[in-house]
Tab-separated table of C-alpha atoms in Angstrom:
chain	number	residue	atom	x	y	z
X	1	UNK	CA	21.356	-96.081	-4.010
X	2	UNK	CA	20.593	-98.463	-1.302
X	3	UNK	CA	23.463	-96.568	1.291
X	4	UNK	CA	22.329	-93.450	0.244
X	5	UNK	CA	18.689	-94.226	1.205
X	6	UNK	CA	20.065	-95.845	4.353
X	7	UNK	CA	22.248	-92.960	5.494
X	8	UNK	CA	18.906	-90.613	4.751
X	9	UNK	CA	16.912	-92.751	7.082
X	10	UNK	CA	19.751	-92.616	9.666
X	11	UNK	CA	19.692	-89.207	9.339
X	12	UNK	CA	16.118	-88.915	9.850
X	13	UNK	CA	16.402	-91.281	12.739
X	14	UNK	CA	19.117	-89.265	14.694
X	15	UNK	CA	17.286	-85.812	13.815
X	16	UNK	CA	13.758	-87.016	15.780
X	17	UNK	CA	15.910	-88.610	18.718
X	18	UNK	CA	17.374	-85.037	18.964
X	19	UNK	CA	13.925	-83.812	18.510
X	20	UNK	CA	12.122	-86.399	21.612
X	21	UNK	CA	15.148	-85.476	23.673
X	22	UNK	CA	15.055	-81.927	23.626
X	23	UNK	CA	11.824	-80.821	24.902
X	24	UNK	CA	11.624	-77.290	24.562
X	25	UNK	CA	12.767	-77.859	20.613
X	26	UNK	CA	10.041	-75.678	19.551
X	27	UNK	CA	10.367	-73.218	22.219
X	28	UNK	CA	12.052	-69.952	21.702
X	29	UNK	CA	12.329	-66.350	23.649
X	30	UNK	CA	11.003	-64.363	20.053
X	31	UNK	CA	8.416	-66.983	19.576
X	32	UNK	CA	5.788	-64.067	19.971
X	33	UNK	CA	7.650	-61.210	18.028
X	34	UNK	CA	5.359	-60.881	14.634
X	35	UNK	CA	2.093	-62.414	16.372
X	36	UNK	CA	2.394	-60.797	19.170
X	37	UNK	CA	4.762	-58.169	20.112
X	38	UNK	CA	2.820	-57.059	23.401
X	39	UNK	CA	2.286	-59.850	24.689
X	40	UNK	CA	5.464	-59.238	27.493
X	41	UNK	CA	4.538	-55.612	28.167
X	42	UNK	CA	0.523	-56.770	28.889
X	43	UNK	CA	1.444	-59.447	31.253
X	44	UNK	CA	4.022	-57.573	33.155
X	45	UNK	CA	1.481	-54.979	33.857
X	46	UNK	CA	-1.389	-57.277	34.893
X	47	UNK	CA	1.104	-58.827	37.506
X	48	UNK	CA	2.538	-55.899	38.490
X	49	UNK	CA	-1.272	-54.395	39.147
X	50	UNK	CA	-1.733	-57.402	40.957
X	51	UNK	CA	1.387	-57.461	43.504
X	52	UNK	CA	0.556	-53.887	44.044
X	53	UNK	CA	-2.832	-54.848	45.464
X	54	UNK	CA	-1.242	-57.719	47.634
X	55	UNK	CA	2.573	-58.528	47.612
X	56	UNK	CA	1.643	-62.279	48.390
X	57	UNK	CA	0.247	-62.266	44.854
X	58	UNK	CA	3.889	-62.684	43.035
X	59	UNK	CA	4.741	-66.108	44.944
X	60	UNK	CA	1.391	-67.606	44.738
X	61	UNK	CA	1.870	-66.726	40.774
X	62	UNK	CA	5.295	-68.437	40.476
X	63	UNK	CA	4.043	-70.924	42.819
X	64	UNK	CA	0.920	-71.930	39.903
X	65	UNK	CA	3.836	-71.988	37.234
X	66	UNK	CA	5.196	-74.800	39.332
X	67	UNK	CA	1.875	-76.724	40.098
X	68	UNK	CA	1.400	-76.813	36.187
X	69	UNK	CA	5.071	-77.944	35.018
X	70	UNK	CA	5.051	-81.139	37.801
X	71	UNK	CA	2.090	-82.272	36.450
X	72	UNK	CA	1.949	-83.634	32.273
X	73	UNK	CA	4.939	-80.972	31.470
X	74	UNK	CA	3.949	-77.171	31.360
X	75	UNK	CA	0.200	-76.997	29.498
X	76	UNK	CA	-2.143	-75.054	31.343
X	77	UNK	CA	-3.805	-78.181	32.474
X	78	UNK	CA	-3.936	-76.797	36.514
X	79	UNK	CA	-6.023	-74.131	35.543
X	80	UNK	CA	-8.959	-76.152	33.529
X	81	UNK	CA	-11.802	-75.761	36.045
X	82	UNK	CA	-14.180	-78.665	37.043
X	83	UNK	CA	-17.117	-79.556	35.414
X	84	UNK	CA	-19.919	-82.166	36.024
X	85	UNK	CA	-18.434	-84.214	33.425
X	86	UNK	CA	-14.158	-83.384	33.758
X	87	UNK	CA	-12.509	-83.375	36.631
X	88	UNK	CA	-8.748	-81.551	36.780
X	89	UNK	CA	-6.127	-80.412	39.285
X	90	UNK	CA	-7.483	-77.667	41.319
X	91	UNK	CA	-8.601	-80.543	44.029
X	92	UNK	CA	-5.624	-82.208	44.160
X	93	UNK	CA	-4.363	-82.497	48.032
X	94	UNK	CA	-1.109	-79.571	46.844
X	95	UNK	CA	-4.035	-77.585	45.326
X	96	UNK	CA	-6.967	-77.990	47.451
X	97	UNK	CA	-7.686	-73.906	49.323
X	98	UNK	CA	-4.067	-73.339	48.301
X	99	UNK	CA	-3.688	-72.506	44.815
X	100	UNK	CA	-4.341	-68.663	43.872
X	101	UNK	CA	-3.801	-66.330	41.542
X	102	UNK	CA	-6.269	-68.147	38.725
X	103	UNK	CA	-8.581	-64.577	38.621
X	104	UNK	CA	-5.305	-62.824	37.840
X	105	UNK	CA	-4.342	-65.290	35.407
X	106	UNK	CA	-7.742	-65.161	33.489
X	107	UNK	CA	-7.611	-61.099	33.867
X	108	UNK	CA	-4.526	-61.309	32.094
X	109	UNK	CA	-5.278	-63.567	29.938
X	110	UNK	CA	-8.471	-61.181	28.903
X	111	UNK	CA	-5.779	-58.674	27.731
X	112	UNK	CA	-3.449	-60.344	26.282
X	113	UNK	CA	-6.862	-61.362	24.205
X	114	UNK	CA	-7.483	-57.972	22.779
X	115	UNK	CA	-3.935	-57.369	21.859
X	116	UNK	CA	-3.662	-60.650	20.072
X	117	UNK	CA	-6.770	-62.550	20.216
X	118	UNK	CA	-5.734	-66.657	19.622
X	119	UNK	CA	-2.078	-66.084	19.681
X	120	UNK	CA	-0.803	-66.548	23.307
X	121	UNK	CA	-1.661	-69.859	24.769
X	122	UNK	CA	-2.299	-69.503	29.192
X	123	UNK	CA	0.491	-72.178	29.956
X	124	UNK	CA	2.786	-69.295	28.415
X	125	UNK	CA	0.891	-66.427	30.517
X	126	UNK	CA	1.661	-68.591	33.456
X	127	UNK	CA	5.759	-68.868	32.633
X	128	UNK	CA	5.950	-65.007	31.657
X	129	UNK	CA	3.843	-63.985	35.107
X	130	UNK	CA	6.259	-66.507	37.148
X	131	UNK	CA	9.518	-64.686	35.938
X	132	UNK	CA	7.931	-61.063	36.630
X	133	UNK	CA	6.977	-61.866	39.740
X	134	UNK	CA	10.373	-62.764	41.021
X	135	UNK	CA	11.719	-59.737	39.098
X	136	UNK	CA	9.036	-57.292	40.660
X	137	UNK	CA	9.922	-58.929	44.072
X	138	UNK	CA	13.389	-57.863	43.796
X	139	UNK	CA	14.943	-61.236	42.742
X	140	UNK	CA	16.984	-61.987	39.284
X	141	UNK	CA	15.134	-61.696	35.078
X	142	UNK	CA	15.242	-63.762	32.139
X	143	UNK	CA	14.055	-64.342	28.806
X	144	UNK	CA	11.323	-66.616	28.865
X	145	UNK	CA	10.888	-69.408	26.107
X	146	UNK	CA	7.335	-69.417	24.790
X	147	UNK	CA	5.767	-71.382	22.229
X	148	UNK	CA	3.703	-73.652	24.638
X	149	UNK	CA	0.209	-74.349	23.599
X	150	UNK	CA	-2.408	-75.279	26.286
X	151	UNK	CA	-3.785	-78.814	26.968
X	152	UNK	CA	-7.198	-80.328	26.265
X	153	UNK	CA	-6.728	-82.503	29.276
X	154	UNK	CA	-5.127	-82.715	32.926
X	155	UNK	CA	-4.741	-85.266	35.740
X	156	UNK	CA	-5.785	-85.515	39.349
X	157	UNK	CA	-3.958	-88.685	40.039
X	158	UNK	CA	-0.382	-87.164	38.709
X	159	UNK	CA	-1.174	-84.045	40.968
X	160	UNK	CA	-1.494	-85.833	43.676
X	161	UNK	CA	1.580	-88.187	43.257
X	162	UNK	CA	3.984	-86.079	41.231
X	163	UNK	CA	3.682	-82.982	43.432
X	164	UNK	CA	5.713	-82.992	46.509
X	165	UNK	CA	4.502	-82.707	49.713
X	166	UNK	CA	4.975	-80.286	52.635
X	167	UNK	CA	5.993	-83.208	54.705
X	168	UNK	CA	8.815	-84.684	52.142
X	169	UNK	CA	12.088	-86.290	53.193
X	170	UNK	CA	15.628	-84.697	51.357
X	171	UNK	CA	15.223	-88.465	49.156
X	172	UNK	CA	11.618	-87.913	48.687
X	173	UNK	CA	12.235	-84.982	47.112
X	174	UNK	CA	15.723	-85.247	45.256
X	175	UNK	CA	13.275	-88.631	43.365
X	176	UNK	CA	10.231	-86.401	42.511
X	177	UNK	CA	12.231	-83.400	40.698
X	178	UNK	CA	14.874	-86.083	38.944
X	179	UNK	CA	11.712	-87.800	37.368
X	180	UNK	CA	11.475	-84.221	35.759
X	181	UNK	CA	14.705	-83.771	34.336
X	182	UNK	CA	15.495	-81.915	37.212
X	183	UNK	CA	19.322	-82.426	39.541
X	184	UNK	CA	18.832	-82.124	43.322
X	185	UNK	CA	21.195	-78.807	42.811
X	186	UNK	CA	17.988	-77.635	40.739
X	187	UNK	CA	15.385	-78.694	43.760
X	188	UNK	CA	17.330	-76.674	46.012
X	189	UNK	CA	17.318	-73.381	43.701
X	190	UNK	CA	13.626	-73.685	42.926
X	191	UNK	CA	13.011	-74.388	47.070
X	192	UNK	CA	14.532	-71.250	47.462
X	193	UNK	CA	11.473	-69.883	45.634
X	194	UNK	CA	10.174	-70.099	49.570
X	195	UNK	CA	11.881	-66.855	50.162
X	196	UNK	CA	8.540	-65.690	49.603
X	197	UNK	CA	5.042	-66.570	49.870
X	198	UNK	CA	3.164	-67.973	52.896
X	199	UNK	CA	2.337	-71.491	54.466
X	200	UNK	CA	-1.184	-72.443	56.106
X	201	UNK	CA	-0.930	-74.341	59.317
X	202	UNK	CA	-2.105	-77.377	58.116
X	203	UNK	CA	1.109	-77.442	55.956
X	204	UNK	CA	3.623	-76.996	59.045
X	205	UNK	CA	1.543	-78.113	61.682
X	206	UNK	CA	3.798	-81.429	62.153
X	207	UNK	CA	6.745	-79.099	61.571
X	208	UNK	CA	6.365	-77.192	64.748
X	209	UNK	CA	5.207	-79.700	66.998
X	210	UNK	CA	6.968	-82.708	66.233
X	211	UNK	CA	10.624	-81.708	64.709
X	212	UNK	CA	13.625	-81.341	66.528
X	213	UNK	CA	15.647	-79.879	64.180
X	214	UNK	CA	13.693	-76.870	64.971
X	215	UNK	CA	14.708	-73.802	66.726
X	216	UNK	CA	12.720	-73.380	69.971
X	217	UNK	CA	12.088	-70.107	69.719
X	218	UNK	CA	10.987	-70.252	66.727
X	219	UNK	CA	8.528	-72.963	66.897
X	220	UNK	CA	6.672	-71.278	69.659
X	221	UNK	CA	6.402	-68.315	67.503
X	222	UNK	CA	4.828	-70.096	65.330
X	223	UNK	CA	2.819	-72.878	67.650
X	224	UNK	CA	1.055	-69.048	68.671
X	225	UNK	CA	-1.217	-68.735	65.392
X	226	UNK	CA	-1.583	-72.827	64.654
X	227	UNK	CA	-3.023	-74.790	67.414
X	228	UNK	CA	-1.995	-78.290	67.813
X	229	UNK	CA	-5.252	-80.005	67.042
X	230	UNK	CA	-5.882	-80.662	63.437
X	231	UNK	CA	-9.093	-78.764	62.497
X	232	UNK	CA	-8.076	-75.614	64.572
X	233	UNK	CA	-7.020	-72.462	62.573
X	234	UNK	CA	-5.855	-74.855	59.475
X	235	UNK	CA	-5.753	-71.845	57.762
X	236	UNK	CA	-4.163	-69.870	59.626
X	237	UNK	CA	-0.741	-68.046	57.521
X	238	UNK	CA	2.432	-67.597	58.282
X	239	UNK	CA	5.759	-66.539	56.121
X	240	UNK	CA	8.066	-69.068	54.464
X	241	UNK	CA	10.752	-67.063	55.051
X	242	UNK	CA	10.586	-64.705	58.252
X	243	UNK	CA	13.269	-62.518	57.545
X	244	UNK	CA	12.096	-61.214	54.282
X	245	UNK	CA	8.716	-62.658	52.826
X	246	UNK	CA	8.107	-60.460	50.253
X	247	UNK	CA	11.415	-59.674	48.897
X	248	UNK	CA	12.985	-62.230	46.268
X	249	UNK	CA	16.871	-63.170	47.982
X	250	UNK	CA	18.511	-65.569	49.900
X	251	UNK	CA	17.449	-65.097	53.043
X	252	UNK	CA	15.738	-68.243	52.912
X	253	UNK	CA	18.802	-70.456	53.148
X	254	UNK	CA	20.039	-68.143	56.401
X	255	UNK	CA	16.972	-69.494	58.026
X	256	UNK	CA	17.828	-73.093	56.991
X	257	UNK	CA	20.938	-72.973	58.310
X	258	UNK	CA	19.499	-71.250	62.036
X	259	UNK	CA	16.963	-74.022	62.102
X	260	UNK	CA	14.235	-72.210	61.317
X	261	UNK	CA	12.661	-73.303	58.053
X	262	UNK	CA	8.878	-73.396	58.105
X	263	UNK	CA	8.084	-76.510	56.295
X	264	UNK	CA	9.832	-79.753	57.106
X	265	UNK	CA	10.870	-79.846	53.371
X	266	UNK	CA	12.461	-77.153	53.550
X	267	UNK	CA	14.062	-78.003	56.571
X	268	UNK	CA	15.590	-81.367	55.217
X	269	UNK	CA	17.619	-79.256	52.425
X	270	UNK	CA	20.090	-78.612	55.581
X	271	UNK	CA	20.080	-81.330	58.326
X	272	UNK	CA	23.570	-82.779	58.192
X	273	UNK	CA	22.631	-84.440	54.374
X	274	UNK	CA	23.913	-84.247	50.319
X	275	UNK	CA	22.300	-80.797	50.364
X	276	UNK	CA	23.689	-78.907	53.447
X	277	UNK	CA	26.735	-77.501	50.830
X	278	UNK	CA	24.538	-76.527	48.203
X	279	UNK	CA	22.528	-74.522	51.004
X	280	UNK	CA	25.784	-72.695	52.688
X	281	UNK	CA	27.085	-71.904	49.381
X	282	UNK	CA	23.977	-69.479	48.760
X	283	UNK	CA	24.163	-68.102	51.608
X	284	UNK	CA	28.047	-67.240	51.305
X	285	UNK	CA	27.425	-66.383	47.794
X	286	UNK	CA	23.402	-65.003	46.381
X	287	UNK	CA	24.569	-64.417	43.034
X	288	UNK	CA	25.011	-68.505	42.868
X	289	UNK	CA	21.655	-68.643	44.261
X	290	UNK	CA	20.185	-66.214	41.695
X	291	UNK	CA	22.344	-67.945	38.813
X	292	UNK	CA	21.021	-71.461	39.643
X	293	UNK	CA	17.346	-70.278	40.337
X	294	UNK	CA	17.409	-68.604	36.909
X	295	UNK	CA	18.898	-71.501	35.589
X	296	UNK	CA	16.578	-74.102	36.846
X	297	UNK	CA	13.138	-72.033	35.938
X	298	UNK	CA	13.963	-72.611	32.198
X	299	UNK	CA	14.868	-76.352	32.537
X	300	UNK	CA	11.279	-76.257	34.526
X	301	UNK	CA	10.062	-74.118	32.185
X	302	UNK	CA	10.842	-76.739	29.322
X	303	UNK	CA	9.610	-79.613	31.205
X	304	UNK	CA	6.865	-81.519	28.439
X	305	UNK	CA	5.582	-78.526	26.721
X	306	UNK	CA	3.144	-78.907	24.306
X	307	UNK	CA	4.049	-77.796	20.625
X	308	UNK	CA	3.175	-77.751	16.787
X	309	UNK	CA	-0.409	-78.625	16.348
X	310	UNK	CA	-0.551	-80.799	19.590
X	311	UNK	CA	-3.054	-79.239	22.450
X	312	UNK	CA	-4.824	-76.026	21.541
X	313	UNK	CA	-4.481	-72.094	22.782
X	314	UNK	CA	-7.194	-71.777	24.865
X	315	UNK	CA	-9.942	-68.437	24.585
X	316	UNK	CA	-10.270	-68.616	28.358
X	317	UNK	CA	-8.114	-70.563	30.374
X	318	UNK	CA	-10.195	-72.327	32.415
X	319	UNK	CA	-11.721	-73.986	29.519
X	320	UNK	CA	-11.206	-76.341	27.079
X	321	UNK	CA	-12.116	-73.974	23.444
């Protein structure tokens, strides 16, 4: 009796360790298919609505997917708006003017409500709108895990620290996405998100004027729309990836390896370091890029998610119910 009992508690034991270490237990692809069979076909057509009005649209959408996961796992908790008594994520320094995409998020959200009103929690609106923007962009698909429920809470400080920075060193970097689960050969995929999307000058500023890995030619280019002095056309765009910055490929890494990455993290992914392979084997070979940037949005994509009865599903998302 008493090694029977003993072997049930082991097994108990070993199922829950399986349990804590697999964070995206409760997460499935058909998590939606009695409750809410739509729920795919309604989000794909809000984003696609919205990259039709502005191509930009589809990176700063996969780019709030991102913002979210870094910070207490993938929960919504960057789009909770401030109030005079909570204050969230949207002023975080990698949020502050940057972040956008939250009215097509809540638009969404609005019709996903109709279809299946209290069914679909935001933090999953934000992981389905991520993958069809890459896929509308031209870039790889795949079946999203859902099951995430939205938090009741979110966290300036861990925005601010968890977040890297536009000014990040290859170590820097490599250390912020392992303390997510994530291998530097996933922070290299994801970086290549960069093939689209734009940068304001306050985020390359340093980049252009101080570098030396830097192509010349190139940095004028850009020096030509972002002054010098800090204050002076801050916001002021420019394309991550010159060649292409609307169209999901690997074009990205071709600019790496010509010196002409916008941000100084991207930069550091090929400047004679651990990464500089990783880099020239997506540009010999995009289908290893699209392979490893599919494969590293659902590790991100599984990164803390909130499950079972913990956190809530959110009416609106930038609101606590």
């Amino acid at each position: 009796m008493a090694s029977s009992s003993s072997s049930a508690i082991v097994i108990v034991a070993v199922l829950l360790a399986l349990f804590a270490g697999s964070s995206s237990a409760q997460l499935s692809t058909n998590y939606y298919y009695k409750t809410c069979p739509k729920v795919f076909s309604t989000v794909k057509s809000g984003v696609q609505s919205a990259i039709s009005q502005e191509r930009r649209m589809g990176a700063s959408l996969l780019r709030l997917h991102f913002h979210d996961c870094f910070v207490l796992g993938c929960d919504a908790s960057l789009l909770l708006d401030d109030t005079s008594t909570f204050t969230g994520e949207q002023t975080a320094n990698p949020n502050r003017n940057s972040i956008r995409g939250l009215n097509v998020i809540d638009n969404i959200k609005s019709q996903v409500e109709k279809v299946c009103p209290g069914v679909v929690s935001c933090a999953d609106i934000l992981a389905i709108a991520a993958r069809d923007s890459v896929v509308i962009l031209g870039g790889p698909g795949w079946n999203v895990k859902v099951g995430r429920r939205d938090s009741r809470t979110a966290s300036l400080s861990a925005a601010n620290n968890n977040i890297p920075p536009p000014t990040s060193s290859l170590s820097n970097l490599i250390s912020k996405y392992q303390a997510q689960g994530l291998s530097t050969r996933d922070m290299v995929a994801l970086s290549g998100a960069h093939t689209i999307g734009q940068a304001r000058c306050t985020s390359f500023r340093g980049r252009i004027y101080n570098d030396s890995n830097i192509d010349s030619s190139f940095a004028k280019t850009r020096q030509r729309n972002c002054p010098q002095t800090n204050g002076s056309g801050d916001n002021n765009l420019a394309p991550l990836d010159l060649q292409t910055p609307t169209t999901f490929d690997n074009k990205y890494f071709q600019n790496l390896i010509s010196q002409k990455g916008l941000l100084h993290s991207d930069q550091v992914l090929f400047n004679g370091g651990s990464t500089d392979s990783i880099v020239k084997g997506y540009v010999k070979n995009p289908n290893s890029f699209s392979s490893d940037f599919v494969a590293a949005m659902i590790k991100m994509g599984d990164i803390s998610p909130l499950t079972g009865s913990k956190g809530e599903i959110r009416k609106v998302c930038g609101k606590v119910n």
